[in-house]
């Protein structure tokens, strides 16, 4: 069984080395595994919560898209898209907003931090807090649940959000799933080894500390940034404490075991800091030099990037559109057509409450059930690999064409074009079987 891995990147900044080591690189490696079905997206709706500078949003989306592609993300294998190209996401966000507890969201770290700060400063607790900030975790839950992700690689600061997505998904399942898991409950995954990279000053590398090393700056920018890495004042020849030095930690994140051991020995043997910085520069240039060229080529052709992202969105929506249809159905946002058509004779009344319920199976396949007026299952479809196949089969069944029903023992199956597309449960006796077949015909009878 494949594992669906999903993660989003907020498009407010330019990716730096910390993003690369902590998120981008492991994500790209993971996406290559044959068992992985990866969904990576630009969280540009989330970006609007944090940033009201349109030029910066636009620039950041472009840079982040180019970064992932330059670093080798294979868009034929992974699904790579912009959140804002998937209208199903904000729609799902609303469905989830209607079940998410306000108390749950009150506990979100980001919101609480803003409130605490306001209180400390004697301001109104909600001063400057937008509904976007408050509802941030619900939008994130929609991102995740929309695609039934199993694993969500994130930084530590996002674990709580993934847990909230679980909570909200679980509540929705409970309220609307009728015993069935509509949503897969996601799990956060943290890359333990290099989850956070230290910045120039030794604190976590982060734009807000202004201590980052650029990922695709020029070679000179890379060199200058490395020159600013803070070290202790040990002189050349004095032994250095490798483990106590974040320069070494940075080196470790990109070096093989053998390179690490060698660098450690050299530092302990008194290598000068200036020389140590040069080693780090060589290492990073080796890791990033080629990708930087690809990056510059991509940035120079934004229209090509646009096409790639739109193709990614189309791929994502093949899943999102039918799934949102099921969810709308589940909460009661259903077409009037069925009911209007069946208002009429007694027989049609019987058909009225017979219904088809689509769902996704644990293995990700698409199925539907046909339930009779009393809610008894008449038919369980076979497993379809996509929602479209399931949709076509259920449509064909309801088309009013003559049914090909084949009885076997105390059960029946329904055939379409030489293929059994669904089967009944086993009935207690022949009379029950016959009665069920009558109800099957009633349920699927053509309606004027
Ligand atoms: N909030 C995440 C961050 O700031 C970005 C994000 C948005 C995300 N939607 C997501 C991450 C869904 C994982 C899954 O890092």
PDB file of N, CA, C and O in Angstrom, residues 213-258:
ATOM      1  N   UNK A 213      21.393  31.418   5.900  1.00  0.00           N
ATOM      2  CA  UNK A 213      22.323  31.275   4.776  1.00  0.00           C
ATOM      3  C   UNK A 213      21.453  31.081   3.538  1.00  0.00           C
ATOM      4  O   UNK A 213      20.585  30.193   3.530  1.00  0.00           O
ATOM      5  N   UNK A 214      21.638  31.930   2.507  1.00  0.00           N
ATOM      6  CA  UNK A 214      20.754  31.814   1.344  1.00  0.00           C
ATOM      7  C   UNK A 214      20.989  30.492   0.620  1.00  0.00           C
ATOM      8  O   UNK A 214      22.103  29.961   0.633  1.00  0.00           O
ATOM      9  N   UNK A 215      19.921  29.992   0.010  1.00  0.00           N
ATOM     10  CA  UNK A 215      20.032  28.714  -0.683  1.00  0.00           C
ATOM     11  C   UNK A 215      20.555  28.931  -2.101  1.00  0.00           C
ATOM     12  O   UNK A 215      21.477  28.255  -2.532  1.00  0.00           O
ATOM     13  N   UNK A 216      19.942  29.855  -2.810  1.00  0.00           N
ATOM     14  CA  UNK A 216      20.348  30.081  -4.191  1.00  0.00           C
ATOM     15  C   UNK A 216      20.802  31.515  -4.438  1.00  0.00           C
ATOM     16  O   UNK A 216      20.499  32.116  -5.459  1.00  0.00           O
ATOM     17  N   UNK A 217      21.505  32.078  -3.472  1.00  0.00           N
ATOM     18  CA  UNK A 217      22.151  33.358  -3.736  1.00  0.00           C
ATOM     19  C   UNK A 217      23.337  33.093  -4.655  1.00  0.00           C
ATOM     20  O   UNK A 217      23.578  31.956  -5.062  1.00  0.00           O
ATOM     21  N   UNK A 218      24.101  34.123  -4.961  1.00  0.00           N
ATOM     22  CA  UNK A 218      25.310  33.904  -5.765  1.00  0.00           C
ATOM     23  C   UNK A 218      26.356  33.220  -4.883  1.00  0.00           C
ATOM     24  O   UNK A 218      26.206  33.171  -3.653  1.00  0.00           O
ATOM     25  N   UNK A 219      27.410  32.724  -5.527  1.00  0.00           N
ATOM     26  CA  UNK A 219      28.487  32.086  -4.772  1.00  0.00           C
ATOM     27  C   UNK A 219      29.060  33.085  -3.752  1.00  0.00           C
ATOM     28  O   UNK A 219      29.402  32.721  -2.629  1.00  0.00           O
ATOM     29  N   UNK A 220      29.098  34.342  -4.150  1.00  0.00           N
ATOM     30  CA  UNK A 220      29.657  35.359  -3.241  1.00  0.00           C
ATOM     31  C   UNK A 220      28.749  35.540  -2.011  1.00  0.00           C
ATOM     32  O   UNK A 220      29.234  35.640  -0.886  1.00  0.00           O
ATOM     33  N   UNK A 221      27.445  35.566  -2.254  1.00  0.00           N
ATOM     34  CA  UNK A 221      26.524  35.707  -1.110  1.00  0.00           C
ATOM     35  C   UNK A 221      26.678  34.545  -0.137  1.00  0.00           C
ATOM     36  O   UNK A 221      26.599  34.714   1.075  1.00  0.00           O
ATOM     37  N   UNK A 222      26.885  33.354  -0.719  1.00  0.00           N
ATOM     38  CA  UNK A 222      27.058  32.171   0.122  1.00  0.00           C
ATOM     39  C   UNK A 222      28.326  32.338   0.966  1.00  0.00           C
ATOM     40  O   UNK A 222      28.324  32.116   2.184  1.00  0.00           O
ATOM     41  N   UNK A 223      29.388  32.758   0.310  1.00  0.00           N
ATOM     42  CA  UNK A 223      30.666  32.934   1.002  1.00  0.00           C
ATOM     43  C   UNK A 223      30.537  33.986   2.105  1.00  0.00           C
ATOM     44  O   UNK A 223      30.999  33.793   3.227  1.00  0.00           O
ATOM     45  N   UNK A 224      29.895  35.102   1.779  1.00  0.00           N
ATOM     46  CA  UNK A 224      29.755  36.178   2.762  1.00  0.00           C
ATOM     47  C   UNK A 224      28.955  35.729   3.974  1.00  0.00           C
ATOM     48  O   UNK A 224      29.292  36.055   5.111  1.00  0.00           O
ATOM     49  N   UNK A 225      27.890  34.971   3.704  1.00  0.00           N
ATOM     50  CA  UNK A 225      27.069  34.510   4.821  1.00  0.00           C
ATOM     51  C   UNK A 225      27.898  33.589   5.717  1.00  0.00           C
ATOM     52  O   UNK A 225      27.874  33.726   6.954  1.00  0.00           O
ATOM     53  N   UNK A 226      28.644  32.690   5.104  1.00  0.00           N
ATOM     54  CA  UNK A 226      29.439  31.748   5.902  1.00  0.00           C
ATOM     55  C   UNK A 226      30.488  32.499   6.729  1.00  0.00           C
ATOM     56  O   UNK A 226      30.763  32.154   7.874  1.00  0.00           O
ATOM     57  N   UNK A 227      31.017  33.569   6.139  1.00  0.00           N
ATOM     58  CA  UNK A 227      32.015  34.359   6.865  1.00  0.00           C
ATOM     59  C   UNK A 227      31.425  34.951   8.142  1.00  0.00           C
ATOM     60  O   UNK A 227      32.148  35.199   9.115  1.00  0.00           O
ATOM     61  N   UNK A 228      30.112  35.144   8.149  1.00  0.00           N
ATOM     62  CA  UNK A 228      29.467  35.752   9.336  1.00  0.00           C
ATOM     63  C   UNK A 228      29.105  34.735  10.412  1.00  0.00           C
ATOM     64  O   UNK A 228      28.548  35.096  11.444  1.00  0.00           O
ATOM     65  N   UNK A 229      29.378  33.445  10.171  1.00  0.00           N
ATOM     66  CA  UNK A 229      29.054  32.447  11.197  1.00  0.00           C
ATOM     67  C   UNK A 229      29.869  32.745  12.458  1.00  0.00           C
ATOM     68  O   UNK A 229      31.084  32.938  12.397  1.00  0.00           O
ATOM     69  N   UNK A 230      29.177  32.798  13.564  1.00  0.00           N
ATOM     70  CA  UNK A 230      29.834  33.134  14.827  1.00  0.00           C
ATOM     71  C   UNK A 230      30.561  31.895  15.372  1.00  0.00           C
ATOM     72  O   UNK A 230      29.992  30.806  15.436  1.00  0.00           O
ATOM     73  N   UNK A 231      31.816  32.060  15.741  1.00  0.00           N
ATOM     74  CA  UNK A 231      32.586  30.962  16.360  1.00  0.00           C
ATOM     75  C   UNK A 231      33.158  31.475  17.672  1.00  0.00           C
ATOM     76  O   UNK A 231      33.029  32.656  17.995  1.00  0.00           O
ATOM     77  N   UNK A 232      33.796  30.603  18.423  1.00  0.00           N
ATOM     78  CA  UNK A 232      34.493  31.105  19.615  1.00  0.00           C
ATOM     79  C   UNK A 232      35.821  31.732  19.153  1.00  0.00           C
ATOM     80  O   UNK A 232      36.119  31.752  17.961  1.00  0.00           O
ATOM     81  N   UNK A 233      36.603  32.220  20.095  1.00  0.00           N
ATOM     82  CA  UNK A 233      37.780  32.998  19.667  1.00  0.00           C
ATOM     83  C   UNK A 233      39.067  32.180  19.740  1.00  0.00           C
ATOM     84  O   UNK A 233      40.158  32.747  19.874  1.00  0.00           O
ATOM     85  N   UNK A 234      38.921  30.856  19.641  1.00  0.00           N
ATOM     86  CA  UNK A 234      40.143  30.020  19.681  1.00  0.00           C
ATOM     87  C   UNK A 234      41.024  30.313  18.467  1.00  0.00           C
ATOM     88  O   UNK A 234      40.541  30.471  17.340  1.00  0.00           O
ATOM     89  N   UNK A 235      42.313  30.360  18.703  1.00  0.00           N
ATOM     90  CA  UNK A 235      43.269  30.713  17.658  1.00  0.00           C
ATOM     91  C   UNK A 235      43.601  29.498  16.796  1.00  0.00           C
ATOM     92  O   UNK A 235      43.397  28.360  17.215  1.00  0.00           O
ATOM     93  N   UNK A 236      44.115  29.767  15.582  1.00  0.00           N
ATOM     94  CA  UNK A 236      44.586  28.655  14.757  1.00  0.00           C
ATOM     95  C   UNK A 236      45.584  27.828  15.572  1.00  0.00           C
ATOM     96  O   UNK A 236      46.401  28.380  16.306  1.00  0.00           O
ATOM     97  N   UNK A 237      45.458  26.492  15.458  1.00  0.00           N
ATOM     98  CA  UNK A 237      46.359  25.624  16.220  1.00  0.00           C
ATOM     99  C   UNK A 237      45.743  25.160  17.527  1.00  0.00           C
ATOM    100  O   UNK A 237      46.055  24.079  18.012  1.00  0.00           O
ATOM    101  N   UNK A 238      44.839  25.966  18.099  1.00  0.00           N
ATOM    102  CA  UNK A 238      44.175  25.517  19.338  1.00  0.00           C
ATOM    103  C   UNK A 238      43.097  24.510  18.988  1.00  0.00           C
ATOM    104  O   UNK A 238      42.365  24.696  18.010  1.00  0.00           O
ATOM    105  N   UNK A 239      42.989  23.440  19.792  1.00  0.00           N
ATOM    106  CA  UNK A 239      41.927  22.455  19.512  1.00  0.00           C
ATOM    107  C   UNK A 239      40.541  23.095  19.643  1.00  0.00           C
ATOM    108  O   UNK A 239      40.309  23.895  20.553  1.00  0.00           O
ATOM    109  N   UNK A 240      39.643  22.760  18.719  1.00  0.00           N
ATOM    110  CA  UNK A 240      38.276  23.301  18.748  1.00  0.00           C
ATOM    111  C   UNK A 240      37.318  22.210  19.227  1.00  0.00           C
ATOM    112  O   UNK A 240      37.539  21.028  18.978  1.00  0.00           O
ATOM    113  N   UNK A 241      36.272  22.655  19.885  1.00  0.00           N
ATOM    114  CA  UNK A 241      35.241  21.717  20.359  1.00  0.00           C
ATOM    115  C   UNK A 241      34.194  21.576  19.244  1.00  0.00           C
ATOM    116  O   UNK A 241      33.313  22.417  19.103  1.00  0.00           O
ATOM    117  N   UNK A 242      34.328  20.493  18.452  1.00  0.00           N
ATOM    118  CA  UNK A 242      33.447  20.331  17.295  1.00  0.00           C
ATOM    119  C   UNK A 242      31.977  20.339  17.713  1.00  0.00           C
ATOM    120  O   UNK A 242      31.161  21.065  17.140  1.00  0.00           O
ATOM    121  N   UNK A 243      31.653  19.560  18.736  1.00  0.00           N
ATOM    122  CA  UNK A 243      30.235  19.430  19.098  1.00  0.00           C
ATOM    123  C   UNK A 243      29.667  20.719  19.677  1.00  0.00           C
ATOM    124  O   UNK A 243      28.462  20.936  19.644  1.00  0.00           O
ATOM    125  N   UNK A 244      30.549  21.559  20.191  1.00  0.00           N
ATOM    126  CA  UNK A 244      30.056  22.817  20.736  1.00  0.00           C
ATOM    127  C   UNK A 244      29.984  23.912  19.683  1.00  0.00           C
ATOM    128  O   UNK A 244      29.672  25.058  20.007  1.00  0.00           O
ATOM    129  N   UNK A 245      30.245  23.568  18.435  1.00  0.00           N
ATOM    130  CA  UNK A 245      30.302  24.606  17.401  1.00  0.00           C
ATOM    131  C   UNK A 245      29.184  24.423  16.385  1.00  0.00           C
ATOM    132  O   UNK A 245      29.008  23.344  15.824  1.00  0.00           O
ATOM    133  N   UNK A 246      28.415  25.468  16.167  1.00  0.00           N
ATOM    134  CA  UNK A 246      27.325  25.280  15.196  1.00  0.00           C
ATOM    135  C   UNK A 246      27.832  25.261  13.776  1.00  0.00           C
ATOM    136  O   UNK A 246      27.152  24.799  12.873  1.00  0.00           O
ATOM    137  N   UNK A 247      29.048  25.738  13.559  1.00  0.00           N
ATOM    138  CA  UNK A 247      29.641  25.589  12.229  1.00  0.00           C
ATOM    139  C   UNK A 247      29.743  24.085  11.910  1.00  0.00           C
ATOM    140  O   UNK A 247      29.432  23.634  10.807  1.00  0.00           O
ATOM    141  N   UNK A 248      30.154  23.328  12.913  1.00  0.00           N
ATOM    142  CA  UNK A 248      30.248  21.881  12.711  1.00  0.00           C
ATOM    143  C   UNK A 248      28.856  21.264  12.506  1.00  0.00           C
ATOM    144  O   UNK A 248      28.662  20.382  11.664  1.00  0.00           O
ATOM    145  N   UNK A 249      27.905  21.738  13.267  1.00  0.00           N
ATOM    146  CA  UNK A 249      26.533  21.216  13.102  1.00  0.00           C
ATOM    147  C   UNK A 249      26.036  21.464  11.673  1.00  0.00           C
ATOM    148  O   UNK A 249      25.403  20.605  11.056  1.00  0.00           O
ATOM    149  N   UNK A 250      26.325  22.653  11.166  1.00  0.00           N
ATOM    150  CA  UNK A 250      25.929  22.971   9.786  1.00  0.00           C
ATOM    151  C   UNK A 250      26.618  22.023   8.805  1.00  0.00           C
ATOM    152  O   UNK A 250      25.992  21.491   7.884  1.00  0.00           O
ATOM    153  N   UNK A 251      27.894  21.801   9.030  1.00  0.00           N
ATOM    154  CA  UNK A 251      28.662  20.925   8.153  1.00  0.00           C
ATOM    155  C   UNK A 251      28.069  19.518   8.165  1.00  0.00           C
ATOM    156  O   UNK A 251      27.875  18.896   7.112  1.00  0.00           O
ATOM    157  N   UNK A 252      27.765  19.055   9.382  1.00  0.00           N
ATOM    158  CA  UNK A 252      27.216  17.698   9.539  1.00  0.00           C
ATOM    159  C   UNK A 252      25.956  17.451   8.722  1.00  0.00           C
ATOM    160  O   UNK A 252      25.707  16.351   8.252  1.00  0.00           O
ATOM    161  N   UNK A 253      25.165  18.528   8.588  1.00  0.00           N
ATOM    162  CA  UNK A 253      23.876  18.355   7.912  1.00  0.00           C
ATOM    163  C   UNK A 253      24.049  18.026   6.432  1.00  0.00           C
ATOM    164  O   UNK A 253      23.113  17.556   5.787  1.00  0.00           O
ATOM    165  N   UNK A 254      25.229  18.261   5.896  1.00  0.00           N
ATOM    166  CA  UNK A 254      25.418  18.047   4.456  1.00  0.00           C
ATOM    167  C   UNK A 254      26.547  17.077   4.119  1.00  0.00           C
ATOM    168  O   UNK A 254      26.820  16.832   2.956  1.00  0.00           O
ATOM    169  N   UNK A 255      27.217  16.567   5.138  1.00  0.00           N
ATOM    170  CA  UNK A 255      28.405  15.754   4.893  1.00  0.00           C
ATOM    171  C   UNK A 255      28.124  14.274   5.126  1.00  0.00           C
ATOM    172  O   UNK A 255      27.238  13.907   5.899  1.00  0.00           O
ATOM    173  N   UNK A 256      28.919  13.435   4.456  1.00  0.00           N
ATOM    174  CA  UNK A 256      28.849  11.998   4.707  1.00  0.00           C
ATOM    175  C   UNK A 256      29.476  11.711   6.070  1.00  0.00           C
ATOM    176  O   UNK A 256      30.159  12.568   6.638  1.00  0.00           O
ATOM    177  N   UNK A 257      29.258  10.502   6.566  1.00  0.00           N
ATOM    178  CA  UNK A 257      29.848  10.112   7.853  1.00  0.00           C
ATOM    179  C   UNK A 257      31.365  10.297   7.819  1.00  0.00           C
ATOM    180  O   UNK A 257      31.954  10.822   8.756  1.00  0.00           O
ATOM    181  N   UNK A 258      31.974   9.874   6.708  1.00  0.00           N
ATOM    182  CA  UNK A 258      33.444   9.946   6.611  1.00  0.00           C
ATOM    183  C   UNK A 258      33.906  11.398   6.630  1.00  0.00           C
ATOM    184  O   UNK A 258      34.865  11.754   7.339  1.00  0.00           O
TER     185      UNK A 258
END
